[in-house]
PDB file of C-alpha atoms (C1' of nucleotides) in Angstrom:
ATOM      1  CA  UNK A  16       9.362  -9.917 -25.728  1.00  0.00           C
ATOM      2  CA  UNK A  17       7.443 -13.083 -25.284  1.00  0.00           C
ATOM      3  CA  UNK A  18       5.468 -14.067 -22.308  1.00  0.00           C
ATOM      4  CA  UNK A  19       7.072 -17.307 -21.431  1.00  0.00           C
ATOM      5  CA  UNK A  20       5.688 -19.294 -18.582  1.00  0.00           C
ATOM      6  CA  UNK A  21       8.539 -18.251 -16.398  1.00  0.00           C
ATOM      7  CA  UNK A  22       8.040 -14.616 -17.120  1.00  0.00           C
ATOM      8  CA  UNK A  23       4.362 -14.887 -16.483  1.00  0.00           C
ATOM      9  CA  UNK A  24       5.005 -16.534 -13.186  1.00  0.00           C
ATOM     10  CA  UNK A  25       7.494 -13.927 -12.182  1.00  0.00           C
ATOM     11  CA  UNK A  26       4.988 -11.330 -13.174  1.00  0.00           C
ATOM     12  CA  UNK A  27       2.387 -12.896 -10.954  1.00  0.00           C
ATOM     13  CA  UNK A  28       4.779 -13.093  -8.091  1.00  0.00           C
ATOM     14  CA  UNK A  29       5.987  -9.554  -8.288  1.00  0.00           C
ATOM     15  CA  UNK A  30       2.546  -8.205  -8.850  1.00  0.00           C
ATOM     16  CA  UNK A  31       1.373 -10.166  -5.890  1.00  0.00           C
ATOM     17  CA  UNK A  32       4.130  -8.681  -3.831  1.00  0.00           C
ATOM     18  CA  UNK A  33       2.794  -5.311  -4.599  1.00  0.00           C
ATOM     19  CA  UNK A  34       5.416  -4.059  -6.977  1.00  0.00           C
ATOM     20  CA  UNK A  35       4.316  -1.439  -9.418  1.00  0.00           C
ATOM     21  CA  UNK A  36       3.906  -2.213 -13.047  1.00  0.00           C
ATOM     22  CA  UNK A  37       6.917  -0.194 -14.027  1.00  0.00           C
ATOM     23  CA  UNK A  38       9.048  -1.860 -11.451  1.00  0.00           C
ATOM     24  CA  UNK A  39       8.000  -5.222 -12.712  1.00  0.00           C
ATOM     25  CA  UNK A  40       8.629  -4.027 -16.210  1.00  0.00           C
ATOM     26  CA  UNK A  41      12.273  -3.346 -15.760  1.00  0.00           C
ATOM     27  CA  UNK A  42      12.579  -6.282 -13.508  1.00  0.00           C
ATOM     28  CA  UNK A  43      11.564  -8.505 -16.338  1.00  0.00           C
ATOM     29  CA  UNK A  44      13.362  -6.349 -18.783  1.00  0.00           C
ATOM     30  CA  UNK A  45      12.636  -5.602 -22.363  1.00  0.00           C
ATOM     31  CA  UNK A  46       9.096  -4.534 -21.810  1.00  0.00           C
ATOM     32  CA  UNK A  47       7.251  -1.475 -20.726  1.00  0.00           C
ATOM     33  CA  UNK A  48       4.943  -1.033 -17.849  1.00  0.00           C
ATOM     34  CA  UNK A  49       2.098  -0.927 -20.301  1.00  0.00           C
ATOM     35  CA  UNK A  50       2.899  -4.399 -21.368  1.00  0.00           C
ATOM     36  CA  UNK A  51       2.910  -5.488 -17.782  1.00  0.00           C
ATOM     37  CA  UNK A  52      -0.382  -3.858 -17.036  1.00  0.00           C
ATOM     38  CA  UNK A  53      -1.894  -5.234 -20.160  1.00  0.00           C
ATOM     39  CA  UNK A  54      -0.786  -8.690 -19.234  1.00  0.00           C
ATOM     40  CA  UNK A  55      -1.944  -8.289 -15.712  1.00  0.00           C
ATOM     41  CA  UNK A  56      -5.354  -7.458 -16.956  1.00  0.00           C
ATOM     42  CA  UNK A  57      -5.439 -10.283 -19.376  1.00  0.00           C
ATOM     43  CA  UNK A  58      -4.550 -12.571 -16.550  1.00  0.00           C
ATOM     44  CA  UNK A  59      -7.353 -10.996 -14.625  1.00  0.00           C
ATOM     45  CA  UNK A  60      -5.291 -10.257 -11.612  1.00  0.00           C
ATOM     46  CA  UNK A  61      -5.593  -6.547 -11.673  1.00  0.00           C
ATOM     47  CA  UNK A  62      -7.342  -5.872  -8.436  1.00  0.00           C
ATOM     48  CA  UNK A  63      -4.467  -6.809  -6.259  1.00  0.00           C
ATOM     49  CA  UNK A  64      -6.349  -7.052  -3.036  1.00  0.00           C
ATOM     50  CA  UNK A  65      -9.898  -6.174  -3.816  1.00  0.00           C
ATOM     51  CA  UNK A  66     -11.929  -8.765  -5.628  1.00  0.00           C
ATOM     52  CA  UNK A  67     -15.056  -6.709  -5.579  1.00  0.00           C
ATOM     53  CA  UNK A  68     -16.071  -4.148  -8.115  1.00  0.00           C
ATOM     54  CA  UNK A  69     -18.001  -5.085 -11.166  1.00  0.00           C
ATOM     55  CA  UNK A  70     -17.306  -2.832 -14.077  1.00  0.00           C
ATOM     56  CA  UNK A  71     -20.087  -0.278 -13.949  1.00  0.00           C
ATOM     57  CA  UNK A  72     -20.481   0.133 -17.631  1.00  0.00           C
ATOM     58  CA  UNK A  73     -18.088   2.697 -18.915  1.00  0.00           C
ATOM     59  CA  UNK A  74     -19.384   5.262 -21.315  1.00  0.00           C
ATOM     60  CA  UNK A  75     -17.511   4.503 -24.463  1.00  0.00           C
ATOM     61  CA  UNK A  76     -17.291   7.352 -26.812  1.00  0.00           C
ATOM     62  CA  UNK A  77     -18.051   7.698 -30.436  1.00  0.00           C
ATOM     63  CA  UNK A  78     -17.439   4.589 -32.382  1.00  0.00           C
ATOM     64  CA  UNK A  79     -16.023   5.240 -35.808  1.00  0.00           C
ATOM     65  CA  UNK A  80     -12.366   4.752 -36.481  1.00  0.00           C
ATOM     66  CA  UNK A  81     -10.986   7.280 -34.063  1.00  0.00           C
ATOM     67  CA  UNK A  82      -9.295   6.249 -30.892  1.00  0.00           C
ATOM     68  CA  UNK A  83     -11.498   7.560 -28.153  1.00  0.00           C
ATOM     69  CA  UNK A  84      -9.713   6.228 -25.176  1.00  0.00           C
ATOM     70  CA  UNK A  85     -12.004   8.511 -23.349  1.00  0.00           C
ATOM     71  CA  UNK A  86     -12.772   8.001 -19.787  1.00  0.00           C
ATOM     72  CA  UNK A  87     -11.548   4.999 -18.021  1.00  0.00           C
ATOM     73  CA  UNK A  88     -11.565   4.206 -14.431  1.00  0.00           C
ATOM     74  CA  UNK A  89     -14.985   3.229 -13.324  1.00  0.00           C
ATOM     75  CA  UNK A  90     -13.970   0.039 -11.694  1.00  0.00           C
ATOM     76  CA  UNK A  91     -10.869  -0.373  -9.667  1.00  0.00           C
ATOM     77  CA  UNK A  92     -11.443   0.228  -6.028  1.00  0.00           C
ATOM     78  CA  UNK A  93      -7.749   0.097  -5.503  1.00  0.00           C
ATOM     79  CA  UNK A  94      -7.195  -1.006  -1.997  1.00  0.00           C
ATOM     80  CA  UNK A  95      -3.908  -0.646  -0.226  1.00  0.00           C
ATOM     81  CA  UNK A  96      -1.709  -3.387  -1.543  1.00  0.00           C
ATOM     82  CA  UNK A  97      -0.940  -6.005   1.009  1.00  0.00           C
ATOM     83  CA  UNK A  98       2.558  -5.619   2.203  1.00  0.00           C
ATOM     84  CA  UNK A  99       3.377  -9.146   3.140  1.00  0.00           C
ATOM     85  CA  UNK A 100       6.255  -8.501   5.432  1.00  0.00           C
ATOM     86  CA  UNK A 101       8.596 -10.809   3.744  1.00  0.00           C
ATOM     87  CA  UNK A 102      10.243 -13.142   6.139  1.00  0.00           C
ATOM     88  CA  UNK A 103      13.924 -12.648   6.464  1.00  0.00           C
ATOM     89  CA  UNK A 104      13.474  -9.521   4.540  1.00  0.00           C
ATOM     90  CA  UNK A 105      16.350  -7.324   5.394  1.00  0.00           C
ATOM     91  CA  UNK A 106      15.318  -3.902   6.336  1.00  0.00           C
ATOM     92  CA  UNK A 107      17.937  -1.548   5.186  1.00  0.00           C
ATOM     93  CA  UNK A 108      18.893   1.425   7.173  1.00  0.00           C
ATOM     94  CA  UNK A 109      19.500   4.762   5.694  1.00  0.00           C
ATOM     95  CA  UNK A 110      22.261   6.915   6.944  1.00  0.00           C
ATOM     96  CA  UNK A 111      20.821   9.089   9.658  1.00  0.00           C
ATOM     97  CA  UNK A 112      19.351  12.210   8.236  1.00  0.00           C
ATOM     98  CA  UNK A 113      20.818  11.169   4.977  1.00  0.00           C
ATOM     99  CA  UNK A 114      18.319  10.645   2.232  1.00  0.00           C
ATOM    100  CA  UNK A 115      16.187  13.735   2.020  1.00  0.00           C
ATOM    101  CA  UNK A 116      13.262  12.166   0.310  1.00  0.00           C
ATOM    102  CA  UNK A 117      12.688   8.592   1.294  1.00  0.00           C
ATOM    103  CA  UNK A 118       9.983   8.050  -1.208  1.00  0.00           C
ATOM    104  CA  UNK A 119       9.483   4.412  -0.577  1.00  0.00           C
ATOM    105  CA  UNK A 120       7.702   2.283   1.856  1.00  0.00           C
ATOM    106  CA  UNK A 121       9.019   3.373   5.143  1.00  0.00           C
ATOM    107  CA  UNK A 122       8.166   2.174   8.502  1.00  0.00           C
ATOM    108  CA  UNK A 123       8.700   3.743  11.826  1.00  0.00           C
ATOM    109  CA  UNK A 124      12.053   5.310  12.004  1.00  0.00           C
ATOM    110  CA  UNK A 125      13.295   5.707   8.532  1.00  0.00           C
ATOM    111  CA  UNK A 126      13.931   2.131   7.713  1.00  0.00           C
ATOM    112  CA  UNK A 127      13.151   1.210   4.213  1.00  0.00           C
ATOM    113  CA  UNK A 128      11.627  -2.020   3.241  1.00  0.00           C
ATOM    114  CA  UNK A 129      12.473  -3.340  -0.128  1.00  0.00           C
ATOM    115  CA  UNK A 130      10.803  -6.403  -1.500  1.00  0.00           C
ATOM    116  CA  UNK A 131      13.169  -9.270  -1.975  1.00  0.00           C
ATOM    117  CA  UNK A 132      12.550  -9.696  -5.614  1.00  0.00           C
ATOM    118  CA  UNK A 133      13.198  -6.063  -6.063  1.00  0.00           C
ATOM    119  CA  UNK A 134      16.580  -6.241  -4.515  1.00  0.00           C
ATOM    120  CA  UNK A 135      17.419  -9.433  -6.236  1.00  0.00           C
ATOM    121  CA  UNK A 136      18.060  -7.674  -9.439  1.00  0.00           C
ATOM    122  CA  UNK A 137      19.395  -4.209  -9.889  1.00  0.00           C
ATOM    123  CA  UNK A 138      16.449  -2.836  -8.124  1.00  0.00           C
ATOM    124  CA  UNK A 139      14.458  -0.808 -10.442  1.00  0.00           C
ATOM    125  CA  UNK A 140      17.070   1.460 -11.754  1.00  0.00           C
ATOM    126  CA  UNK A 141      15.636   3.935 -14.126  1.00  0.00           C
ATOM    127  CA  UNK A 142      16.830   7.188 -15.457  1.00  0.00           C
ATOM    128  CA  UNK A 143      15.877   8.947 -12.337  1.00  0.00           C
ATOM    129  CA  UNK A 144      16.529   6.618  -9.521  1.00  0.00           C
ATOM    130  CA  UNK A 145      19.554   7.313  -7.447  1.00  0.00           C
ATOM    131  CA  UNK A 146      22.126   4.662  -8.113  1.00  0.00           C
ATOM    132  CA  UNK A 147      24.207   5.429  -5.116  1.00  0.00           C
ATOM    133  CA  UNK A 148      25.326   2.123  -3.707  1.00  0.00           C
ATOM    134  CA  UNK A 149      24.694   1.440  -0.075  1.00  0.00           C
ATOM    135  CA  UNK A 150      26.169  -1.358   1.910  1.00  0.00           C
ATOM    136  CA  UNK A 151      28.849  -3.832   1.046  1.00  0.00           C
ATOM    137  CA  UNK A 152      28.763  -4.749  -2.580  1.00  0.00           C
ATOM    138  CA  UNK A 153      28.040  -8.408  -2.574  1.00  0.00           C
ATOM    139  CA  UNK A 154      26.733  -8.174   0.922  1.00  0.00           C
ATOM    140  CA  UNK A 155      23.251  -9.314   1.595  1.00  0.00           C
ATOM    141  CA  UNK A 156      21.890  -5.907   2.238  1.00  0.00           C
ATOM    142  CA  UNK A 157      23.619  -4.172  -0.562  1.00  0.00           C
ATOM    143  CA  UNK A 158      21.306  -1.970  -2.479  1.00  0.00           C
ATOM    144  CA  UNK A 159      20.994   1.321  -4.188  1.00  0.00           C
ATOM    145  CA  UNK A 160      19.644   4.496  -2.755  1.00  0.00           C
ATOM    146  CA  UNK A 161      16.705   4.503  -5.080  1.00  0.00           C
ATOM    147  CA  UNK A 162      15.552   7.997  -4.431  1.00  0.00           C
ATOM    148  CA  UNK A 163      14.544  10.064  -7.356  1.00  0.00           C
ATOM    149  CA  UNK A 164      17.277  11.865  -9.125  1.00  0.00           C
ATOM    150  CA  UNK A 165      17.092  14.543 -11.710  1.00  0.00           C
ATOM    151  CA  UNK A 166      17.045  13.542 -15.290  1.00  0.00           C
ATOM    152  CA  UNK A 167      20.531  12.843 -16.462  1.00  0.00           C
ATOM    153  CA  UNK A 168      21.923  12.741 -12.999  1.00  0.00           C
ATOM    154  CA  UNK A 169      22.679   9.318 -11.644  1.00  0.00           C
ATOM    155  CA  UNK A 170      22.181  10.254  -8.038  1.00  0.00           C
ATOM    156  CA  UNK A 171      19.630  11.952  -5.921  1.00  0.00           C
ATOM    157  CA  UNK A 172      20.452  15.388  -4.741  1.00  0.00           C
ATOM    158  CA  UNK A 173      21.924  14.304  -1.513  1.00  0.00           C
ATOM    159  CA  UNK A 174      24.261  11.809  -3.074  1.00  0.00           C
ATOM    160  CA  UNK A 175      25.080  14.108  -5.913  1.00  0.00           C
ATOM    161  CA  UNK A 176      26.598  16.441  -3.427  1.00  0.00           C
ATOM    162  CA  UNK A 177      28.728  13.692  -2.087  1.00  0.00           C
ATOM    163  CA  UNK A 178      29.652  12.450  -5.484  1.00  0.00           C
ATOM    164  CA  UNK A 179      30.725  15.761  -6.829  1.00  0.00           C
ATOM    165  CA  UNK A 180      32.260  17.193  -3.739  1.00  0.00           C
ATOM    166  CA  UNK A 181      35.750  17.937  -4.912  1.00  0.00           C
ATOM    167  CA  UNK A 182      34.525  20.783  -7.025  1.00  0.00           C
ATOM    168  CA  UNK A 183      35.800  23.375  -4.684  1.00  0.00           C
ATOM    169  CA  UNK A 184      39.289  22.061  -4.567  1.00  0.00           C
ATOM    170  CA  UNK A 185      39.222  21.575  -8.246  1.00  0.00           C
ATOM    171  CA  UNK A 186      38.368  25.110  -8.757  1.00  0.00           C
ATOM    172  CA  UNK A 187      41.284  26.299  -6.777  1.00  0.00           C
ATOM    173  CA  UNK A 188      43.726  24.193  -8.688  1.00  0.00           C
ATOM    174  CA  UNK A 189      42.239  25.066 -11.971  1.00  0.00           C
ATOM    175  CA  UNK A 190      42.714  28.715 -11.389  1.00  0.00           C
ATOM    176  CA  UNK A 191      46.343  28.176 -10.930  1.00  0.00           C
ATOM    177  CA  UNK A 192      46.570  25.995 -13.980  1.00  0.00           C
ATOM    178  CA  UNK A 193      44.662  28.192 -16.347  1.00  0.00           C
TER     179      UNK A 193
ATOM    180  C1'  DC B  18       7.181  16.892 -12.503  1.00  0.00           C
ATOM    181  C1'  DC B  19       7.226  12.397 -11.043  1.00  0.00           C
ATOM    182  C1'  DC B  20       4.540   8.490 -10.587  1.00  0.00           C
ATOM    183  C1'  DT B  21       0.415   4.974 -10.369  1.00  0.00           C
ATOM    184  C1'  DG B  22      -3.014   1.600 -12.640  1.00  0.00           C
ATOM    185  C1'  DA B  23      -7.046   1.227 -16.293  1.00  0.00           C
ATOM    186  C1'  DT B  24      -8.839   1.069 -20.723  1.00  0.00           C
ATOM    187  C1'  DT B  25      -9.230   0.914 -25.577  1.00  0.00           C
ATOM    188  C1'  DC B  26      -8.089  -0.761 -29.889  1.00  0.00           C
ATOM    189  C1'  DG B  27      -4.918  -1.420 -33.979  1.00  0.00           C
ATOM    190  C1'  DC B  28      -1.944  -4.786 -34.831  1.00  0.00           C
TER     191       DC B  28
ATOM    192  C1'  DG C   2      -2.873 -12.077 -27.347  1.00  0.00           C
ATOM    193  C1'  DC C   3      -0.124  -8.110 -27.224  1.00  0.00           C
ATOM    194  C1'  DG C   4       1.080  -3.440 -25.850  1.00  0.00           C
ATOM    195  C1'  DA C   5       1.272   1.759 -27.256  1.00  0.00           C
ATOM    196  C1'  DA C   6      -1.440   5.431 -26.619  1.00  0.00           C
ATOM    197  C1'  DT C   7      -4.252   7.491 -23.777  1.00  0.00           C
ATOM    198  C1'  DC C   8      -6.767   8.585 -19.751  1.00  0.00           C
ATOM    199  C1'  DA C   9      -7.405   9.601 -14.869  1.00  0.00           C
ATOM    200  C1'  DG C  10      -5.658  10.243 -10.656  1.00  0.00           C
ATOM    201  C1'  DG C  11      -1.914  10.800  -6.553  1.00  0.00           C
TER     202       DG C  11
END
DNA sequence: CCCTGATTCGC
DNA sequence: GCGAATCAGG
């Protein structure tokens, strides 16, 4: 993939909004989070909120041809990313007691805040993000559950149960059939 | 285990 | 310049 001006700008925006590299990666599509991080660094906008920190000389390892990606992480104070409460940002509500593991930015009572740009596209649907739709498709606050799901399963555990409910009935009928 | 960003270095 | 591989940490 090429880093067109548009893509670079989007990258800057999303990164500035505090999205993770992987999220930005599948937001842009066609690239990995490594590419995003690499670009971020090249653009020198790594330290999201913290300007400080001068690289305190990292101890590179043996030279020769090997690939000693030895230690790494001297710099990088990593301060809590600024969560610029996006204006008009629609806080989405989770069904009461529904999602078991709201592993996202949550505030107060279980509301989940999703960055606009994140919701704009298919959210960051990966292999293990619950793709259970919530809200009216096409509605402004339509989104996906987004909780982690097991590999190969499209939904988180909670929604899997809902999705595959009819098993019991099935079983009954099947017995009669077979 | 899942994830995060950081760094190095061959290309 | 790019990004996979790798590292280090949560």
